[in-house]
mmCIF file of C-alpha atoms in Angstrom:
data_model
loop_
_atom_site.group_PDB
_atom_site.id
_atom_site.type_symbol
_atom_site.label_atom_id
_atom_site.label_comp_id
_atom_site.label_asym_id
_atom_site.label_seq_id
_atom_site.Cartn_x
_atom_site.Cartn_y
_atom_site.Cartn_z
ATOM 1 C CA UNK A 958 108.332 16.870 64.324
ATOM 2 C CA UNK A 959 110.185 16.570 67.908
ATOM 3 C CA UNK A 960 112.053 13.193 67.164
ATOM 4 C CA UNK A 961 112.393 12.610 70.892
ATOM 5 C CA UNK A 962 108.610 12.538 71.316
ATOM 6 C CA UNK A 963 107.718 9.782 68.651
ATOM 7 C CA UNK A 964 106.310 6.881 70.125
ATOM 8 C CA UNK A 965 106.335 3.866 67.523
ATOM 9 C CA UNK A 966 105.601 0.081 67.538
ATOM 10 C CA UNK A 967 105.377 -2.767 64.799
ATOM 11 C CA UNK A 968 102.259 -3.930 64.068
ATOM 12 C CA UNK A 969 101.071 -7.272 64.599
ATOM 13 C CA UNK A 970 101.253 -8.680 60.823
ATOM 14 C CA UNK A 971 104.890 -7.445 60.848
ATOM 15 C CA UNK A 972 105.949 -8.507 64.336
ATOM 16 C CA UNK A 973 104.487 -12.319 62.940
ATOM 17 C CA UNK A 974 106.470 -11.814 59.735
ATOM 18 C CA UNK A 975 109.231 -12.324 61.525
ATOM 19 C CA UNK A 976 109.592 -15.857 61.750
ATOM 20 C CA UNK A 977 109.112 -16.091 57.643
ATOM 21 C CA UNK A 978 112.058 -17.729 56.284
ATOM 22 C CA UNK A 979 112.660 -15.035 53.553
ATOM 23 C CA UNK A 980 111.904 -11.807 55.998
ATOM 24 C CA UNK A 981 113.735 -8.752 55.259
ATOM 25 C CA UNK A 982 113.562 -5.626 57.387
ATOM 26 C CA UNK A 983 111.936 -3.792 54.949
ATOM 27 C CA UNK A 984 109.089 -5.511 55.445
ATOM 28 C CA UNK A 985 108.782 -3.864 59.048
ATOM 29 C CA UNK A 986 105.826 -1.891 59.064
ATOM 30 C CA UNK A 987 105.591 0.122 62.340
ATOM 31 C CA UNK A 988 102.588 2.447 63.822
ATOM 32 C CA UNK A 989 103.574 5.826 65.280
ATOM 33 C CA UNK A 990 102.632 8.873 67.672
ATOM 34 C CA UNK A 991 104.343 12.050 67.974
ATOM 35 C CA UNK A 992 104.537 15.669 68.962
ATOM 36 C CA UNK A 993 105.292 18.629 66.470
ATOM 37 C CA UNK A 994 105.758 22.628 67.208
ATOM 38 C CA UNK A 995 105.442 25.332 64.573
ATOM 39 C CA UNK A 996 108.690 27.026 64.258
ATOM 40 C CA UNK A 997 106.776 29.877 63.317
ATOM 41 C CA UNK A 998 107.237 32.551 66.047
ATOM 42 C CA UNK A 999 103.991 34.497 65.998
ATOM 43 C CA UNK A 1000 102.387 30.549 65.763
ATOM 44 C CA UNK A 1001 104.381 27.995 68.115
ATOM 45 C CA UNK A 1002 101.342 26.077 68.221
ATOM 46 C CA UNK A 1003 101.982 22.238 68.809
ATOM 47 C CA UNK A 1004 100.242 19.637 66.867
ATOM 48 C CA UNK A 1005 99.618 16.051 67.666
ATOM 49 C CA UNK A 1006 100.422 13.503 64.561
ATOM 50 C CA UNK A 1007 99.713 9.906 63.812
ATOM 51 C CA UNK A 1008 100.662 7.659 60.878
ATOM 52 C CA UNK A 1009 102.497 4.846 59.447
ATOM 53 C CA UNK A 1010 106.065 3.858 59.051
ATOM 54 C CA UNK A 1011 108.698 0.696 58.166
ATOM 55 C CA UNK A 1012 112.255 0.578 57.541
ATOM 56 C CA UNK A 1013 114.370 1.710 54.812
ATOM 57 C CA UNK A 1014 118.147 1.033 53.667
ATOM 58 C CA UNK A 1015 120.623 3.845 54.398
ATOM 59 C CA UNK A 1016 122.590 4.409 51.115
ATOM 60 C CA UNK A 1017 123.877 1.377 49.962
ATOM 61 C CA UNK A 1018 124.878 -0.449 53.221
ATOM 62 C CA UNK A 1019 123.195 -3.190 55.292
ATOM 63 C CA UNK A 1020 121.954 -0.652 57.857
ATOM 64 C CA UNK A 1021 118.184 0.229 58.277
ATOM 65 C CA UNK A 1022 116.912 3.416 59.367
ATOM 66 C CA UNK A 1023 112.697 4.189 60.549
ATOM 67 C CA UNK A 1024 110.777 6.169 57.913
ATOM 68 C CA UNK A 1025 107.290 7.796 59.185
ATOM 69 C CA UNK A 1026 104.568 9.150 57.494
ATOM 70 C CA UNK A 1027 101.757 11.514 58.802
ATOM 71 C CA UNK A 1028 98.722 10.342 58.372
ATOM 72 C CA UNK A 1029 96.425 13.031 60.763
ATOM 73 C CA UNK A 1030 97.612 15.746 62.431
ATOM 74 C CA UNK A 1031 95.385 17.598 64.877
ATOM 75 C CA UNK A 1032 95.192 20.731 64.516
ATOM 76 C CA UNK A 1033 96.577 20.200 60.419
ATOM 77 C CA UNK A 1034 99.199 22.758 59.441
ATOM 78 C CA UNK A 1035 97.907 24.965 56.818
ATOM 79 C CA UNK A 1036 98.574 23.396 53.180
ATOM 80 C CA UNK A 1037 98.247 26.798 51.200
ATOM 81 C CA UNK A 1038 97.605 30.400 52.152
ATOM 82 C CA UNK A 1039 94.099 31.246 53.017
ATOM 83 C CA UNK A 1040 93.194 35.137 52.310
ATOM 84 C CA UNK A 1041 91.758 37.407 55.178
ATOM 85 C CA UNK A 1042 88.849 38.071 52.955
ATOM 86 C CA UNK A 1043 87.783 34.270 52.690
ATOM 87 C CA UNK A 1044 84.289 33.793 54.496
ATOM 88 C CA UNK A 1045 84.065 31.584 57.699
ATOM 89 C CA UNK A 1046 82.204 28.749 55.457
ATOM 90 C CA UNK A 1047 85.246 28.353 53.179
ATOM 91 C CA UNK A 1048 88.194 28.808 55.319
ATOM 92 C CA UNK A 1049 85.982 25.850 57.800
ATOM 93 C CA UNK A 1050 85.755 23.667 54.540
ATOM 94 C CA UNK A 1051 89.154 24.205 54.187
ATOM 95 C CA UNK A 1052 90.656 23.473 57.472
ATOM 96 C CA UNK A 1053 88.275 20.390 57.156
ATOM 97 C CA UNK A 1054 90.136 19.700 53.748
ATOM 98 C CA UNK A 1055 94.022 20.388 55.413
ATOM 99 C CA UNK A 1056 93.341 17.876 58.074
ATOM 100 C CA UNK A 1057 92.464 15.120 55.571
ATOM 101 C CA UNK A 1058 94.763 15.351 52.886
ATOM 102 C CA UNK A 1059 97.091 13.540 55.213
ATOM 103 C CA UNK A 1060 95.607 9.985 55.009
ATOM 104 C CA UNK A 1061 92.083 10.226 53.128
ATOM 105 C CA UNK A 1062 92.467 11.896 49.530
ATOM 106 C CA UNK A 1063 88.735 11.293 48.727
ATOM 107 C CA UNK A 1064 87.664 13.323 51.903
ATOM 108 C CA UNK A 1065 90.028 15.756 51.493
ATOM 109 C CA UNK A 1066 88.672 16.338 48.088
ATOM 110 C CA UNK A 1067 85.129 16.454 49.261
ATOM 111 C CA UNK A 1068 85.843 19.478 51.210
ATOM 112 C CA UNK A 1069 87.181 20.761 48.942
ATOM 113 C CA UNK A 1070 84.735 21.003 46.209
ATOM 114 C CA UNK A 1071 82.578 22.374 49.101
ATOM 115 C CA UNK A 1072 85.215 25.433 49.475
ATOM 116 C CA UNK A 1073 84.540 26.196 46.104
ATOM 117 C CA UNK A 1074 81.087 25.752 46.538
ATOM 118 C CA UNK A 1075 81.103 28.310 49.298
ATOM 119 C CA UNK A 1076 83.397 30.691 47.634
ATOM 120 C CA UNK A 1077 80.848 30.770 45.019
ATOM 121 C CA UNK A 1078 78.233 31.457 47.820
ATOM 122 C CA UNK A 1079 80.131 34.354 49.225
ATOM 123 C CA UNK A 1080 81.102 36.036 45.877
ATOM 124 C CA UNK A 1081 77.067 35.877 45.135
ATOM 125 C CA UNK A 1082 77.411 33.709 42.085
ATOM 126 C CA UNK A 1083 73.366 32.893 41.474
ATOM 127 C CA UNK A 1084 72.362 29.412 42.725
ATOM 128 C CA UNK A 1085 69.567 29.114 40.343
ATOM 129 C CA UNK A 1086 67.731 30.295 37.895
ATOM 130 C CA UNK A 1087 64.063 30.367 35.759
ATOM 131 C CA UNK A 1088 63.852 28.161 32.801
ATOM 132 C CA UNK A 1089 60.597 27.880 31.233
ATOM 133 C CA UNK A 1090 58.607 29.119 34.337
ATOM 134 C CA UNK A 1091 60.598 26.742 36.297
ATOM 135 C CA UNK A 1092 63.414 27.767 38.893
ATOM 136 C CA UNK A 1093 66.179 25.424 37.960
ATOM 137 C CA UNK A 1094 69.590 24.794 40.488
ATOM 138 C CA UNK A 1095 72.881 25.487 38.867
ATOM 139 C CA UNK A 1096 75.391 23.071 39.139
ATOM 140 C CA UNK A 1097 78.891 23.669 40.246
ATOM 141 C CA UNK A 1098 79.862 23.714 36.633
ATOM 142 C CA UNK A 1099 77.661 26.137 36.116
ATOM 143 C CA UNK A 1100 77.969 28.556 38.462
ATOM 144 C CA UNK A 1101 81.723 28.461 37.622
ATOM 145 C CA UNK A 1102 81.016 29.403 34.077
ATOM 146 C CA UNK A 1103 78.953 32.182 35.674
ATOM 147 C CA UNK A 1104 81.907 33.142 37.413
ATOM 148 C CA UNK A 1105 84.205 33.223 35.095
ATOM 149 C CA UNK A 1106 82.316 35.361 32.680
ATOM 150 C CA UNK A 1107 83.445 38.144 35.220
ATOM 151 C CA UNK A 1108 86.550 36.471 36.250
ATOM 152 C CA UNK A 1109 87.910 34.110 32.944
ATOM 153 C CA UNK A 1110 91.004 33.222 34.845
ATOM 154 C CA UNK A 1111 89.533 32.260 38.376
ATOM 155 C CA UNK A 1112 86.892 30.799 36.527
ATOM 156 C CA UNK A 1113 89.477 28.466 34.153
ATOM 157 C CA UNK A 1114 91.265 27.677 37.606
ATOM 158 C CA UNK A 1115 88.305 26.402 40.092
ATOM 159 C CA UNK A 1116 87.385 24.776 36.845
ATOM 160 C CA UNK A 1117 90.203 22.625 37.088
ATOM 161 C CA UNK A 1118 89.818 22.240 41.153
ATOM 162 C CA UNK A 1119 85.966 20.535 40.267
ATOM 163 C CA UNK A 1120 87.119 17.958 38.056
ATOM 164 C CA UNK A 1121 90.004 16.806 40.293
ATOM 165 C CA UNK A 1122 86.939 16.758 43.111
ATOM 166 C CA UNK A 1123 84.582 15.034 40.821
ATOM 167 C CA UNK A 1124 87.680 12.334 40.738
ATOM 168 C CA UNK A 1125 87.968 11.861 44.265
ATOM 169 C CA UNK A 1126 84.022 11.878 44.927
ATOM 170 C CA UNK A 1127 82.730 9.758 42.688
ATOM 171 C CA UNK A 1128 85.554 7.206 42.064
ATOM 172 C CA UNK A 1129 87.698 7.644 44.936
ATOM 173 C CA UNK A 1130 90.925 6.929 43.161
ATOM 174 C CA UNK A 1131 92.669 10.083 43.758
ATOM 175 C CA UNK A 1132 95.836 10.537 45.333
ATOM 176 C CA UNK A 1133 97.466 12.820 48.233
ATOM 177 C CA UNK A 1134 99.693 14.042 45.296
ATOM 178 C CA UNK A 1135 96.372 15.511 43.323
ATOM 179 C CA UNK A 1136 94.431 16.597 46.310
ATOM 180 C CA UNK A 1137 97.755 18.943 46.707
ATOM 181 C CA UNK A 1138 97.667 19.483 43.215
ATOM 182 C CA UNK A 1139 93.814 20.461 43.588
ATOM 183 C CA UNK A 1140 95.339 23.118 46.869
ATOM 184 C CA UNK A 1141 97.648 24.503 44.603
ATOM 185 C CA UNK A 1142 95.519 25.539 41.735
ATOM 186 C CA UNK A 1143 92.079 26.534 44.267
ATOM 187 C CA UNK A 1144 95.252 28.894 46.378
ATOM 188 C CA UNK A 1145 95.897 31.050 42.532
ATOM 189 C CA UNK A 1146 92.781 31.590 42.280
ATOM 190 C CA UNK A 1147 91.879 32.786 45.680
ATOM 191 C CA UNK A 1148 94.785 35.064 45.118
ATOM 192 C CA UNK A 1149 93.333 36.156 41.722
ATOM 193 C CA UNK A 1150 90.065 36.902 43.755
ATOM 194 C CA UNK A 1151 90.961 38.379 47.030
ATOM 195 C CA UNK A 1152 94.679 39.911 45.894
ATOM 196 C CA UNK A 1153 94.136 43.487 46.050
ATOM 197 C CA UNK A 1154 97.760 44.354 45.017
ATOM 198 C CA UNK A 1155 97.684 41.506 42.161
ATOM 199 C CA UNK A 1156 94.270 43.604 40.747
ATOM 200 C CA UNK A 1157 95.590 47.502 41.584
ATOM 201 C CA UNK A 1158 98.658 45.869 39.659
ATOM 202 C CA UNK A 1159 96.748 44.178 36.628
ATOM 203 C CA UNK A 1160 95.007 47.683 36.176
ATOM 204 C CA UNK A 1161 98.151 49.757 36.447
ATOM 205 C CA UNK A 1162 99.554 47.453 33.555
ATOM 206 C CA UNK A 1163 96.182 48.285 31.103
ATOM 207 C CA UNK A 1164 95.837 51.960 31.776
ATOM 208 C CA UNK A 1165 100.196 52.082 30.682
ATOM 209 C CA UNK A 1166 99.328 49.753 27.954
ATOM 210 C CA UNK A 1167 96.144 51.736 26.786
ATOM 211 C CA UNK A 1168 98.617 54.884 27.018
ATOM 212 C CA UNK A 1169 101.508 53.037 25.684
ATOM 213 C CA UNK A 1170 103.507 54.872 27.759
ATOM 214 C CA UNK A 1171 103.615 55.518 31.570
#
């Protein structure tokens, strides 16, 4: 973030706060703007950001320093590394996810379970199936069982990545910490999937195994 371009103002509740008997200036709470740059030199792109801040205690004297924290940035840095071989639909689900993970966990999360939906889409996981003469639709659970018949430890992995988006889409109570946590785990096993050297490497390991020997 270019400190010389933030832009920041207490808000209205704190501003009135101020003539409380008992006020503190850690009870500042302060709105903010800013510019940022990727230092990145095949990137420099520059972002816009926007979030909260207040003031915070610097070690343990009586001075105060401003604390800010991001809340949108437009475009969103990218939160985990996306493979080449990821289809438009999920890397757009994705992006979607990146730029809410900043200040609304339960969207963020939304997008993405529908990543994972449309990871499952592109690696041709069925979407259905006949059940007593009736076409039935899989559920996500499902078709990640499918998957991981094929792939156990993708599978185990996007398994985990649903029921951290099942948390944040039906009770809303999950946090920026988990929807990272949720990034992490859904970025191993896009690796797993899409790694070429991680597979050419897995297979070199069985066929010295199989020969016990190089």
């Amino acid at each position: 973030m270019d400190k010389s371009s933030v832009s920041a103002k207490a808000t209205a509740e704190s501003v009135a706060a101020q003539d409380h008997p008992a006020w503190d200036p850690d009870w500042q709470r302060l709105r903010f703007v800013a510019m940022a740059q990727c230092d990145n030199l095949s990137c420099m792109e520059v972002a816009t950001l926007k979030g909260t801040g207040g003031l915070q205690p610097i070690g343990r004297s009586f001075d105060y320093e401003e604390f800010y924290t991001p809340e949108h940035f437009d475009p969103s840095p990218l939160l985990i590394g996306v493979p080449k071989k990821c289809s438009e639909d999920v890397c757009s689900e994705l992006h979607l996810a990146f730029a809410s993970a900043w200040g609304d966990a339960a969207a963020a999360s939304a997008h993405i379970r529908t990543a994972v939906e449309r990871l499952l889409d592109q690696l041709r996981v069925p979407k259905s199936a006949v059940a007593k003469g009736k076409r039935q639709r899989h559920t996500l659970h499902r078709r990640i069982e499918l998957l991981a018949k094929q792939h156990p430890e993708a599978g185990d992995l996007l398994l985990a990545v649903k029921w951290i988006g099942n948390a944040g889409v039906h009770s809303g109570a999950l946090t920026k910490a988990e929807v990272m946590d949720a990034l992490d785990i859904l970025e191993s096993a896009l690796t797993l999937l899409f790694n070429d050297h991680h597979k050419k490497v897995r297979k070199l390991a069985k066929r010295i195994n199989s020969r016990r020997g190089p």
